[in-house]
mmCIF file of C-alpha atoms and ligand atoms in Angstrom:
data_model
loop_
_atom_site.group_PDB
_atom_site.id
_atom_site.type_symbol
_atom_site.label_atom_id
_atom_site.label_comp_id
_atom_site.label_asym_id
_atom_site.label_seq_id
_atom_site.Cartn_x
_atom_site.Cartn_y
_atom_site.Cartn_z
ATOM 1 C CA MET A 249 7.573 0.638 -30.123
ATOM 2 C CA MET A 250 5.945 2.735 -32.840
ATOM 3 C CA ILE A 251 8.859 2.428 -35.234
ATOM 4 C CA PRO A 252 8.672 4.984 -38.037
ATOM 5 C CA GLN A 253 8.924 3.882 -41.648
ATOM 6 C CA LEU A 254 12.620 4.196 -42.413
ATOM 7 C CA PRO A 255 14.590 4.212 -45.622
ATOM 8 C CA HIS A 256 16.668 1.091 -46.271
ATOM 9 C CA ALA A 257 19.587 0.489 -43.842
ATOM 10 C CA SER A 258 18.472 3.262 -41.489
ATOM 11 C CA HIS A 259 18.389 2.743 -37.779
ATOM 12 C CA TYR A 260 15.920 4.003 -35.167
ATOM 13 C CA MET A 261 16.791 4.635 -31.504
ATOM 14 C CA GLN A 262 14.376 5.638 -28.779
ATOM 15 C CA LEU A 263 16.185 6.888 -25.704
ATOM 16 C CA PRO A 264 15.207 8.309 -22.303
ATOM 17 C CA ARG A 265 15.576 12.063 -22.234
ATOM 18 C CA GLU A 266 16.493 12.469 -18.573
ATOM 19 C CA VAL A 267 18.018 10.123 -16.007
ATOM 20 C CA LEU A 268 18.184 11.059 -12.322
ATOM 21 C CA ILE A 269 20.129 8.724 -10.025
ATOM 22 C CA GLY A 270 20.996 9.256 -6.389
ATOM 23 C CA ARG A 271 19.724 9.599 -2.850
ATOM 24 C CA ASP A 272 16.294 11.175 -2.399
ATOM 25 C CA VAL A 273 15.724 11.945 -6.083
ATOM 26 C CA ALA A 274 12.182 10.500 -5.759
ATOM 27 C CA SER A 275 11.184 13.879 -4.349
ATOM 28 C CA LEU A 276 12.030 15.356 -7.771
ATOM 29 C CA VAL A 277 9.523 13.324 -9.824
ATOM 30 C CA GLY A 278 7.057 16.247 -10.018
ATOM 31 C CA GLU A 279 9.528 18.859 -11.169
ATOM 32 C CA THR A 280 11.087 16.389 -13.611
ATOM 33 C CA LEU A 281 7.681 15.939 -15.248
ATOM 34 C CA ASN A 282 7.202 19.715 -15.380
ATOM 35 C CA ARG A 283 10.600 20.132 -17.009
ATOM 36 C CA LEU A 284 9.642 17.563 -19.628
ATOM 37 C CA GLY A 285 6.468 19.499 -20.381
ATOM 38 C CA PHE A 286 3.906 17.490 -18.398
ATOM 39 C CA HIS A 287 1.714 19.726 -16.224
ATOM 40 C CA GLY A 288 -1.761 18.203 -16.107
ATOM 41 C CA THR A 289 -2.453 14.766 -14.677
ATOM 42 C CA ALA A 290 -0.493 11.574 -14.041
ATOM 43 C CA LEU A 291 -1.568 7.981 -13.571
ATOM 44 C CA ILE A 292 0.696 6.183 -11.089
ATOM 45 C CA VAL A 293 0.955 2.440 -11.715
ATOM 46 C CA THR A 294 2.453 0.823 -8.647
ATOM 47 C CA GLY A 295 2.337 -2.045 -6.118
ATOM 48 C CA GLU A 296 0.693 -2.173 -2.653
ATOM 49 C CA THR A 297 3.916 -2.544 -0.676
ATOM 50 C CA VAL A 298 5.830 0.091 -2.622
ATOM 51 C CA LEU A 299 2.994 2.551 -2.220
ATOM 52 C CA SER A 300 2.887 2.265 1.544
ATOM 53 C CA PHE A 301 6.674 2.250 1.802
ATOM 54 C CA ALA A 302 7.703 5.107 -0.468
ATOM 55 C CA GLY A 303 4.556 6.395 -2.152
ATOM 56 C CA GLY A 304 4.337 9.512 0.009
ATOM 57 C CA THR A 305 7.503 11.075 -1.390
ATOM 58 C CA VAL A 306 6.460 10.632 -5.027
ATOM 59 C CA LEU A 307 2.854 11.750 -4.476
ATOM 60 C CA ASP A 308 3.973 14.806 -2.492
ATOM 61 C CA SER A 309 6.394 15.813 -5.243
ATOM 62 C CA LEU A 310 3.556 15.714 -7.790
ATOM 63 C CA LYS A 311 1.232 17.646 -5.511
ATOM 64 C CA LYS A 312 3.874 20.307 -5.062
ATOM 65 C CA VAL A 313 3.810 21.111 -8.779
ATOM 66 C CA ASN A 314 -0.004 20.781 -9.026
ATOM 67 C CA ILE A 315 -0.033 17.612 -11.094
ATOM 68 C CA GLY A 316 -3.315 15.792 -10.412
ATOM 69 C CA THR A 317 -2.819 12.078 -9.749
ATOM 70 C CA GLU A 318 -4.715 8.834 -9.677
ATOM 71 C CA THR A 319 -3.050 5.712 -8.369
ATOM 72 C CA MET A 320 -3.683 2.122 -9.321
ATOM 73 C CA THR A 321 -1.971 -0.911 -7.881
ATOM 74 C CA VAL A 322 -1.131 -3.999 -9.926
ATOM 75 C CA GLN A 323 -0.532 -7.514 -8.647
ATOM 76 C CA SER A 324 1.464 -9.141 -11.425
ATOM 77 C CA SER A 325 2.782 -8.632 -14.930
ATOM 78 C CA THR A 326 -0.027 -10.257 -16.875
ATOM 79 C CA THR A 327 -1.951 -9.208 -19.959
ATOM 80 C CA GLU A 328 -5.073 -8.779 -17.754
ATOM 81 C CA GLU A 329 -3.273 -6.191 -15.630
ATOM 82 C CA VAL A 330 -2.058 -4.415 -18.769
ATOM 83 C CA ALA A 331 -5.652 -4.331 -20.082
ATOM 84 C CA ARG A 332 -6.783 -2.841 -16.756
ATOM 85 C CA VAL A 333 -4.140 -0.101 -17.005
ATOM 86 C CA GLU A 334 -5.064 0.573 -20.625
ATOM 87 C CA LYS A 335 -8.744 0.948 -19.675
ATOM 88 C CA LYS A 336 -7.884 3.268 -16.827
ATOM 89 C CA ILE A 337 -5.776 5.439 -19.145
ATOM 90 C CA GLN A 338 -8.678 5.685 -21.592
ATOM 91 C CA GLU A 339 -11.054 6.752 -18.793
ATOM 92 C CA MET A 340 -8.709 9.179 -17.103
ATOM 93 C CA ASN A 341 -6.769 10.448 -20.133
ATOM 94 C CA PRO A 342 -3.663 11.402 -18.090
ATOM 95 C CA ASP A 343 -0.800 13.339 -19.659
ATOM 96 C CA ILE A 344 1.728 10.808 -18.447
ATOM 97 C CA VAL A 345 1.925 7.360 -16.850
ATOM 98 C CA VAL A 346 4.378 6.818 -13.986
ATOM 99 C CA GLY A 347 5.592 3.262 -13.414
ATOM 100 C CA PHE A 348 6.589 3.228 -9.766
ATOM 101 C CA GLY A 349 7.873 0.034 -8.187
ATOM 102 C CA GLY A 350 9.625 -3.207 -9.058
ATOM 103 C CA GLY A 351 10.112 -4.771 -12.480
ATOM 104 C CA LYS A 352 6.551 -6.055 -12.692
ATOM 105 C CA ASP A 353 4.914 -2.709 -11.910
ATOM 106 C CA ILE A 354 7.148 -0.980 -14.428
ATOM 107 C CA ASP A 355 6.509 -3.590 -17.127
ATOM 108 C CA VAL A 356 2.735 -3.217 -16.758
ATOM 109 C CA ALA A 357 3.027 0.587 -16.845
ATOM 110 C CA LYS A 358 5.356 0.388 -19.859
ATOM 111 C CA LEU A 359 3.116 -1.833 -21.971
ATOM 112 C CA GLY A 360 -0.182 -0.262 -20.840
ATOM 113 C CA SER A 361 1.075 3.261 -21.625
ATOM 114 C CA MET A 362 2.399 2.211 -25.015
ATOM 115 C CA LYS A 363 -0.880 0.562 -25.986
ATOM 116 C CA ALA A 364 -2.808 3.663 -24.914
ATOM 117 C CA GLY A 365 -0.395 5.975 -26.727
ATOM 118 C CA LYS A 366 0.986 7.745 -23.629
ATOM 119 C CA SER A 367 4.544 8.411 -22.487
ATOM 120 C CA PHE A 368 5.786 6.818 -19.292
ATOM 121 C CA LEU A 369 8.257 7.703 -16.584
ATOM 122 C CA SER A 370 10.124 4.927 -14.788
ATOM 123 C CA VAL A 371 10.631 5.220 -11.019
ATOM 124 C CA PRO A 372 12.235 1.905 -10.020
ATOM 125 C CA THR A 373 12.321 0.820 -6.382
ATOM 126 C CA THR A 374 14.399 -2.316 -7.018
ATOM 127 C CA ALA A 375 17.476 -3.117 -9.103
ATOM 128 C CA SER A 376 16.742 -6.749 -9.922
ATOM 129 C CA HIS A 377 16.887 -6.558 -13.749
ATOM 130 C CA ASP A 378 17.448 -4.192 -16.650
ATOM 131 C CA GLY A 379 13.746 -3.784 -17.520
ATOM 132 C CA ILE A 380 13.657 -0.712 -15.263
ATOM 133 C CA ALA A 381 15.188 1.346 -18.069
ATOM 134 C CA SER A 382 14.814 -0.680 -21.254
ATOM 135 C CA PRO A 383 12.190 -0.418 -23.975
ATOM 136 C CA LEU A 384 11.408 -4.121 -23.452
ATOM 137 C CA VAL A 385 8.717 -5.904 -21.466
ATOM 138 C CA SER A 386 8.230 -9.465 -20.358
ATOM 139 C CA MET A 387 4.679 -10.458 -19.716
ATOM 140 C CA LYS A 388 2.715 -13.532 -18.783
ATOM 141 C CA GLY A 389 -0.146 -14.518 -21.045
ATOM 142 C CA LEU A 390 1.528 -13.549 -24.302
ATOM 143 C CA ASP A 391 2.386 -15.898 -27.139
ATOM 144 C CA ARG A 392 6.087 -15.889 -26.236
ATOM 145 C CA PRO A 393 8.017 -16.557 -23.039
ATOM 146 C CA TYR A 394 10.690 -13.922 -23.711
ATOM 147 C CA SER A 395 10.672 -10.127 -23.595
ATOM 148 C CA TYR A 396 9.906 -7.898 -26.544
ATOM 149 C CA VAL A 397 10.149 -4.263 -27.578
ATOM 150 C CA ALA A 398 7.471 -1.853 -26.266
ATOM 151 C CA HIS A 399 8.771 1.694 -25.729
ATOM 152 C CA ALA A 400 11.527 3.394 -23.741
ATOM 153 C CA PRO A 401 10.736 5.479 -20.657
ATOM 154 C CA ILE A 402 10.770 9.216 -21.332
ATOM 155 C CA ALA A 403 12.836 9.577 -18.161
ATOM 156 C CA ILE A 404 14.115 7.484 -15.265
ATOM 157 C CA VAL A 405 14.178 8.622 -11.650
ATOM 158 C CA ALA A 406 16.153 6.047 -9.658
ATOM 159 C CA ASP A 407 16.283 6.861 -5.955
ATOM 160 C CA THR A 408 19.154 4.876 -4.451
ATOM 161 C CA SER A 409 17.966 5.491 -0.880
ATOM 162 C CA ILE A 410 14.731 3.590 -1.737
ATOM 163 C CA ILE A 411 16.454 0.929 -3.891
ATOM 164 C CA GLY A 412 19.097 0.441 -1.170
ATOM 165 C CA LYS A 413 16.369 -0.654 1.245
ATOM 166 C CA SER A 414 15.107 -3.452 -1.017
ATOM 167 C CA PRO A 415 15.918 -7.066 -0.038
ATOM 168 C CA TYR A 416 19.517 -7.982 -0.883
ATOM 169 C CA ARG A 417 18.494 -10.948 -3.040
ATOM 170 C CA LEU A 418 17.013 -8.435 -5.528
ATOM 171 C CA ILE A 419 20.339 -6.591 -5.731
ATOM 172 C CA ALA A 420 22.170 -9.916 -6.187
ATOM 173 C CA ALA A 421 19.748 -10.842 -8.981
ATOM 174 C CA GLY A 422 20.426 -7.493 -10.684
ATOM 175 C CA CYS A 423 24.133 -8.396 -10.709
ATOM 176 C CA GLY A 424 23.241 -11.723 -12.341
ATOM 177 C CA ASP A 425 21.352 -9.903 -15.090
ATOM 178 C CA VAL A 426 24.270 -7.532 -15.725
ATOM 179 C CA VAL A 427 27.012 -10.183 -15.808
ATOM 180 C CA ALA A 428 24.903 -12.069 -18.373
ATOM 181 C CA LYS A 429 25.854 -9.396 -20.927
ATOM 182 C CA TYR A 430 29.232 -11.134 -21.390
ATOM 183 C CA THR A 431 27.601 -14.154 -22.952
ATOM 184 C CA ALA A 432 24.818 -12.127 -24.620
ATOM 185 C CA VAL A 433 27.272 -9.948 -26.550
ATOM 186 C CA ARG A 434 29.317 -12.979 -27.669
ATOM 187 C CA ASP A 435 26.119 -14.566 -28.948
ATOM 188 C CA TRP A 436 25.208 -11.391 -30.790
ATOM 189 C CA LYS A 437 28.633 -11.326 -32.470
ATOM 190 C CA LEU A 438 28.231 -14.976 -33.394
ATOM 191 C CA ALA A 439 24.817 -14.310 -34.954
ATOM 192 C CA HIS A 440 26.369 -11.452 -36.902
ATOM 193 C CA ARG A 441 29.064 -13.759 -38.301
ATOM 194 C CA ILE A 442 26.869 -16.798 -38.946
ATOM 195 C CA LYS A 443 23.576 -15.141 -39.904
ATOM 196 C CA ASN A 444 24.711 -11.704 -41.027
ATOM 197 C CA GLU A 445 22.474 -10.228 -38.348
ATOM 198 C CA TYR A 446 22.800 -6.506 -37.625
ATOM 199 C CA TYR A 447 25.459 -5.922 -34.971
ATOM 200 C CA GLY A 448 26.116 -2.580 -33.326
ATOM 201 C CA ASP A 449 29.519 -2.071 -31.732
ATOM 202 C CA TYR A 450 28.377 0.866 -29.643
ATOM 203 C CA ALA A 451 25.442 -0.960 -28.061
ATOM 204 C CA ALA A 452 27.570 -4.076 -27.526
ATOM 205 C CA GLU A 453 30.383 -2.140 -25.847
ATOM 206 C CA LEU A 454 27.941 -0.285 -23.611
ATOM 207 C CA ALA A 455 26.442 -3.571 -22.380
ATOM 208 C CA LEU A 456 29.914 -5.048 -21.826
ATOM 209 C CA MET A 457 31.077 -1.982 -19.967
ATOM 210 C CA SER A 458 28.159 -2.367 -17.543
ATOM 211 C CA SER A 459 29.294 -5.934 -16.788
ATOM 212 C CA ARG A 460 32.893 -4.849 -16.313
ATOM 213 C CA VAL A 461 32.047 -1.983 -13.966
ATOM 214 C CA VAL A 462 29.711 -4.116 -11.846
ATOM 215 C CA MET A 463 32.309 -6.890 -11.560
ATOM 216 C CA LYS A 464 34.935 -4.378 -10.520
ATOM 217 C CA ASN A 465 32.671 -3.028 -7.785
ATOM 218 C CA ALA A 466 31.577 -6.358 -6.297
ATOM 219 C CA THR A 467 32.781 -5.446 -2.813
ATOM 220 C CA SER A 468 30.861 -2.182 -2.476
ATOM 221 C CA ILE A 469 27.728 -3.721 -3.997
ATOM 222 C CA ARG A 470 27.952 -6.636 -1.562
ATOM 223 C CA ALA A 471 28.339 -4.220 1.352
ATOM 224 C CA MET A 472 25.309 -2.269 0.050
ATOM 225 C CA ILE A 473 27.319 0.913 0.297
ATOM 226 C CA ASP A 474 25.496 3.750 -1.443
ATOM 227 C CA ASN A 475 28.109 3.917 -4.212
ATOM 228 C CA GLY A 476 27.706 0.201 -4.814
ATOM 229 C CA VAL A 477 23.934 0.426 -5.226
ATOM 230 C CA ARG A 478 24.393 3.400 -7.498
ATOM 231 C CA THR A 479 26.933 1.522 -9.638
ATOM 232 C CA LEU A 480 24.500 -1.346 -10.114
ATOM 233 C CA VAL A 481 21.605 0.976 -10.956
ATOM 234 C CA GLU A 482 23.761 2.877 -13.455
ATOM 235 C CA ALA A 483 24.805 -0.430 -15.030
ATOM 236 C CA LEU A 484 21.184 -1.578 -15.366
ATOM 237 C CA ILE A 485 20.203 1.763 -16.910
ATOM 238 C CA SER A 486 23.151 1.546 -19.329
ATOM 239 C CA CYS A 487 21.975 -1.925 -20.322
ATOM 240 C CA GLY A 488 18.501 -0.492 -20.952
ATOM 241 C CA VAL A 489 20.034 2.247 -23.077
ATOM 242 C CA ALA A 490 22.151 -0.337 -24.951
ATOM 243 C CA MET A 491 18.908 -2.072 -25.948
ATOM 244 C CA SER A 492 17.381 1.252 -26.971
ATOM 245 C CA ILE A 493 20.395 1.897 -29.189
ATOM 246 C CA ALA A 494 20.337 -1.605 -30.655
ATOM 247 C CA GLY A 495 16.563 -1.487 -31.141
ATOM 248 C CA SER A 496 16.339 -5.003 -29.687
ATOM 249 C CA SER A 497 17.359 -6.971 -26.605
ATOM 250 C CA ARG A 498 20.348 -8.449 -28.485
ATOM 251 C CA PRO A 499 23.167 -6.735 -26.491
ATOM 252 C CA CYS A 500 21.644 -7.920 -23.224
ATOM 253 C CA SER A 501 19.992 -11.234 -23.950
ATOM 254 C CA GLY A 502 21.566 -14.344 -25.456
ATOM 255 C CA ALA A 503 21.545 -18.079 -24.727
ATOM 256 C CA GLU A 504 21.698 -17.441 -20.949
ATOM 257 C CA HIS A 505 18.351 -15.618 -21.186
ATOM 258 C CA LEU A 506 16.879 -18.425 -23.292
ATOM 259 C CA PHE A 507 17.991 -20.799 -20.528
ATOM 260 C CA SER A 508 16.288 -18.594 -17.935
ATOM 261 C CA HIS A 509 13.035 -18.497 -19.931
ATOM 262 C CA ALA A 510 13.211 -22.281 -20.440
ATOM 263 C CA LEU A 511 13.659 -22.749 -16.699
ATOM 264 C CA ASP A 512 10.540 -20.623 -16.099
ATOM 265 C CA ILE A 513 8.603 -23.109 -18.246
ATOM 266 C CA VAL A 514 10.225 -26.233 -16.781
ATOM 267 C CA ALA A 515 10.317 -25.281 -13.095
ATOM 268 C CA GLY A 516 8.021 -22.270 -12.648
ATOM 269 C CA GLU A 517 9.109 -19.109 -10.873
ATOM 270 C CA THR A 518 11.045 -20.563 -7.940
ATOM 271 C CA SER A 519 13.803 -17.942 -8.243
ATOM 272 C CA LEU A 520 14.418 -14.511 -9.752
ATOM 273 C CA HIS A 521 15.111 -13.768 -13.417
ATOM 274 C CA GLY A 522 18.525 -12.218 -12.720
ATOM 275 C CA GLY A 523 19.637 -15.203 -10.644
ATOM 276 C CA ARG A 524 18.719 -17.540 -13.488
ATOM 277 C CA THR A 525 20.466 -15.517 -16.184
ATOM 278 C CA GLY A 526 23.605 -15.430 -13.999
ATOM 279 C CA VAL A 527 23.669 -19.226 -13.718
ATOM 280 C CA GLY A 528 22.857 -19.433 -17.432
ATOM 281 C CA ALA A 529 25.811 -17.141 -18.136
ATOM 282 C CA ILE A 530 28.188 -19.497 -16.292
ATOM 283 C CA MET A 531 27.135 -22.439 -18.454
ATOM 284 C CA CYS A 532 26.869 -20.505 -21.728
ATOM 285 C CA SER A 533 30.298 -18.982 -21.128
ATOM 286 C CA TYR A 534 31.627 -22.544 -20.756
ATOM 287 C CA LEU A 535 29.987 -23.448 -24.082
ATOM 288 C CA GLN A 536 31.551 -20.347 -25.637
ATOM 289 C CA ASP A 537 34.920 -21.558 -24.349
ATOM 290 C CA SER A 538 35.266 -18.279 -22.486
ATOM 291 C CA ASN A 539 36.179 -17.330 -18.905
ATOM 292 C CA TRP A 540 33.181 -18.908 -17.133
ATOM 293 C CA GLU A 541 35.186 -19.175 -13.892
ATOM 294 C CA ALA A 542 35.322 -15.373 -13.588
ATOM 295 C CA ILE A 543 31.531 -15.156 -13.931
ATOM 296 C CA ARG A 544 31.029 -17.858 -11.303
ATOM 297 C CA GLU A 545 33.518 -16.267 -8.920
ATOM 298 C CA PHE A 546 31.803 -12.914 -9.244
ATOM 299 C CA LEU A 547 28.350 -14.375 -8.593
ATOM 300 C CA GLN A 548 29.645 -16.226 -5.540
ATOM 301 C CA GLU A 549 31.369 -13.119 -4.257
ATOM 302 C CA ILE A 550 28.243 -11.034 -4.672
ATOM 303 C CA GLY A 551 26.061 -13.710 -3.066
ATOM 304 C CA ALA A 552 23.997 -14.397 -6.199
ATOM 305 C CA PRO A 553 22.965 -17.947 -7.145
ATOM 306 C CA SER A 554 25.585 -20.015 -8.972
ATOM 307 C CA THR A 555 24.018 -23.468 -8.546
ATOM 308 C CA ALA A 556 20.768 -25.281 -9.308
ATOM 309 C CA LYS A 557 20.154 -25.626 -5.596
ATOM 310 C CA GLU A 558 20.363 -21.879 -5.054
ATOM 311 C CA LEU A 559 17.893 -21.382 -7.901
ATOM 312 C CA LYS A 560 15.571 -23.832 -6.113
ATOM 313 C CA VAL A 561 15.443 -26.157 -9.105
ATOM 314 C CA SER A 562 16.541 -29.773 -9.582
ATOM 315 C CA PRO A 563 19.567 -30.895 -11.641
ATOM 316 C CA GLU A 564 17.120 -32.562 -14.052
ATOM 317 C CA GLN A 565 15.289 -29.268 -14.550
ATOM 318 C CA VAL A 566 18.561 -27.484 -15.356
ATOM 319 C CA VAL A 567 19.474 -30.128 -17.938
ATOM 320 C CA LYS A 568 15.983 -30.057 -19.441
ATOM 321 C CA ALA A 569 15.986 -26.238 -19.651
ATOM 322 C CA LEU A 570 19.404 -26.194 -21.295
ATOM 323 C CA THR A 571 18.394 -28.742 -23.926
ATOM 324 C CA MET A 572 15.168 -26.926 -24.853
ATOM 325 C CA ALA A 573 16.439 -23.302 -24.605
ATOM 326 C CA HIS A 574 17.329 -23.006 -28.336
ATOM 327 C CA SER A 575 13.768 -23.920 -29.367
ATOM 328 C CA LEU A 576 12.070 -21.016 -27.552
ATOM 329 C CA ARG A 577 13.154 -18.420 -30.014
ATOM 330 C CA PRO A 578 14.463 -20.003 -33.217
ATOM 331 C CA GLU A 579 15.264 -16.670 -34.903
ATOM 332 C CA ARG A 580 17.660 -15.729 -32.094
ATOM 333 C CA TYR A 581 20.864 -17.509 -33.052
ATOM 334 C CA THR A 582 23.159 -18.261 -30.098
ATOM 335 C CA ILE A 583 25.953 -20.596 -29.030
ATOM 336 C CA LEU A 584 23.238 -23.247 -28.599
ATOM 337 C CA GLY A 585 22.958 -23.420 -32.401
ATOM 338 C CA GLU A 586 19.856 -24.438 -34.317
ATOM 339 C CA THR A 587 19.504 -27.896 -32.817
ATOM 340 C CA GLY A 588 20.583 -27.142 -29.252
ATOM 341 C CA VAL A 589 22.760 -29.141 -26.887
ATOM 342 C CA THR A 590 22.131 -32.824 -26.319
ATOM 343 C CA GLU A 591 21.052 -34.105 -22.932
ATOM 344 C CA ALA A 592 24.448 -35.688 -22.316
ATOM 345 C CA ALA A 593 26.249 -32.473 -23.262
ATOM 346 C CA ALA A 594 23.921 -30.366 -21.119
ATOM 347 C CA GLU A 595 24.591 -32.548 -18.105
ATOM 348 C CA LYS A 596 28.319 -32.353 -18.739
ATOM 349 C CA VAL A 597 28.226 -28.542 -18.904
ATOM 350 C CA ALA A 598 26.176 -28.252 -15.744
ATOM 351 C CA ARG A 599 28.528 -30.600 -13.885
ATOM 352 C CA ALA A 600 31.765 -29.108 -15.177
ATOM 353 C CA THR A 601 30.672 -25.621 -14.073
ATOM 354 C CA GLY A 602 29.464 -26.820 -10.673
ATOM 355 C CA VAL A 603 25.865 -25.758 -11.376
ATOM 356 C CA ILE A 604 24.808 -29.313 -10.518
ATOM 357 C CA GLY A 605 26.732 -31.480 -8.095
HETATM 358 ZN ZN1 LIG B 85 17.480 -9.952 -18.195
#
């Protein structure tokens, strides 16, 4: 994010200006851009599958308002793909970049547009994590395994009729990412007390509220009723906004996210980010001496992973990830402390919470 030079103790927030959520709102992408003052050309950054599945609606809506488009598909969220997007933006000089697709497509659009100095609009087609609305990106090929601040989307157009057709495991993962805010906010509070780190009540409460609302609506989310999908999408967007308000990922990412990133290193990508943060939240909530049972019950009810087996990792990999999690990001103080949990303690936590058998 291009953070302006601020006087001492000032705070900068970059927020989306418009959010559209609901059935068939993808057909409103063109007029939304017009309303925001974009009339010329748009670069659509998307994925192959998404394009064939729902691309027509978005492209038609842009055509309708005479916005010229070029489309490029990306394969993965890597620095090479970001460089490709950046180059394309320099050649084409579009007025706006549209990130259209899953988390990876949006991350590449987000970072590429920021580097090239263009605004971006987020049109998510999945609800698997809160990156669809946040100013943060996670990227392979960078010097750090965790996400960092890029810039917030200028607007979000979340079509629940498209998102509702995505595989259920993506929805379940999104629930795992939202419930993780319980442990993330506790960690943030802890860092405030122990390290005098900036803590923002408003951002923290917003993240917590998302968790509460999603937990309350487990049944309708599980049944993939339109209201349920909408509730989850609203929660993920609120989490993104909470990070925009905080100016960091703090309200949404604590020890459970460090565990997830550690597991990526230890075991590779055998399961989704949201699934891993959910399991991490169970164990970190246990370490925080909080109500870890409620988190586990919710994940089981929703059909999200709550065990190592469901994450397609071994018990040893869980223990290893938990013991190394604190070392990934030393400046981010969490319940894991500065030296982390010992191997014996990690195994005990994983067993006591039923993550390993
Ligand atoms: Zn996350």
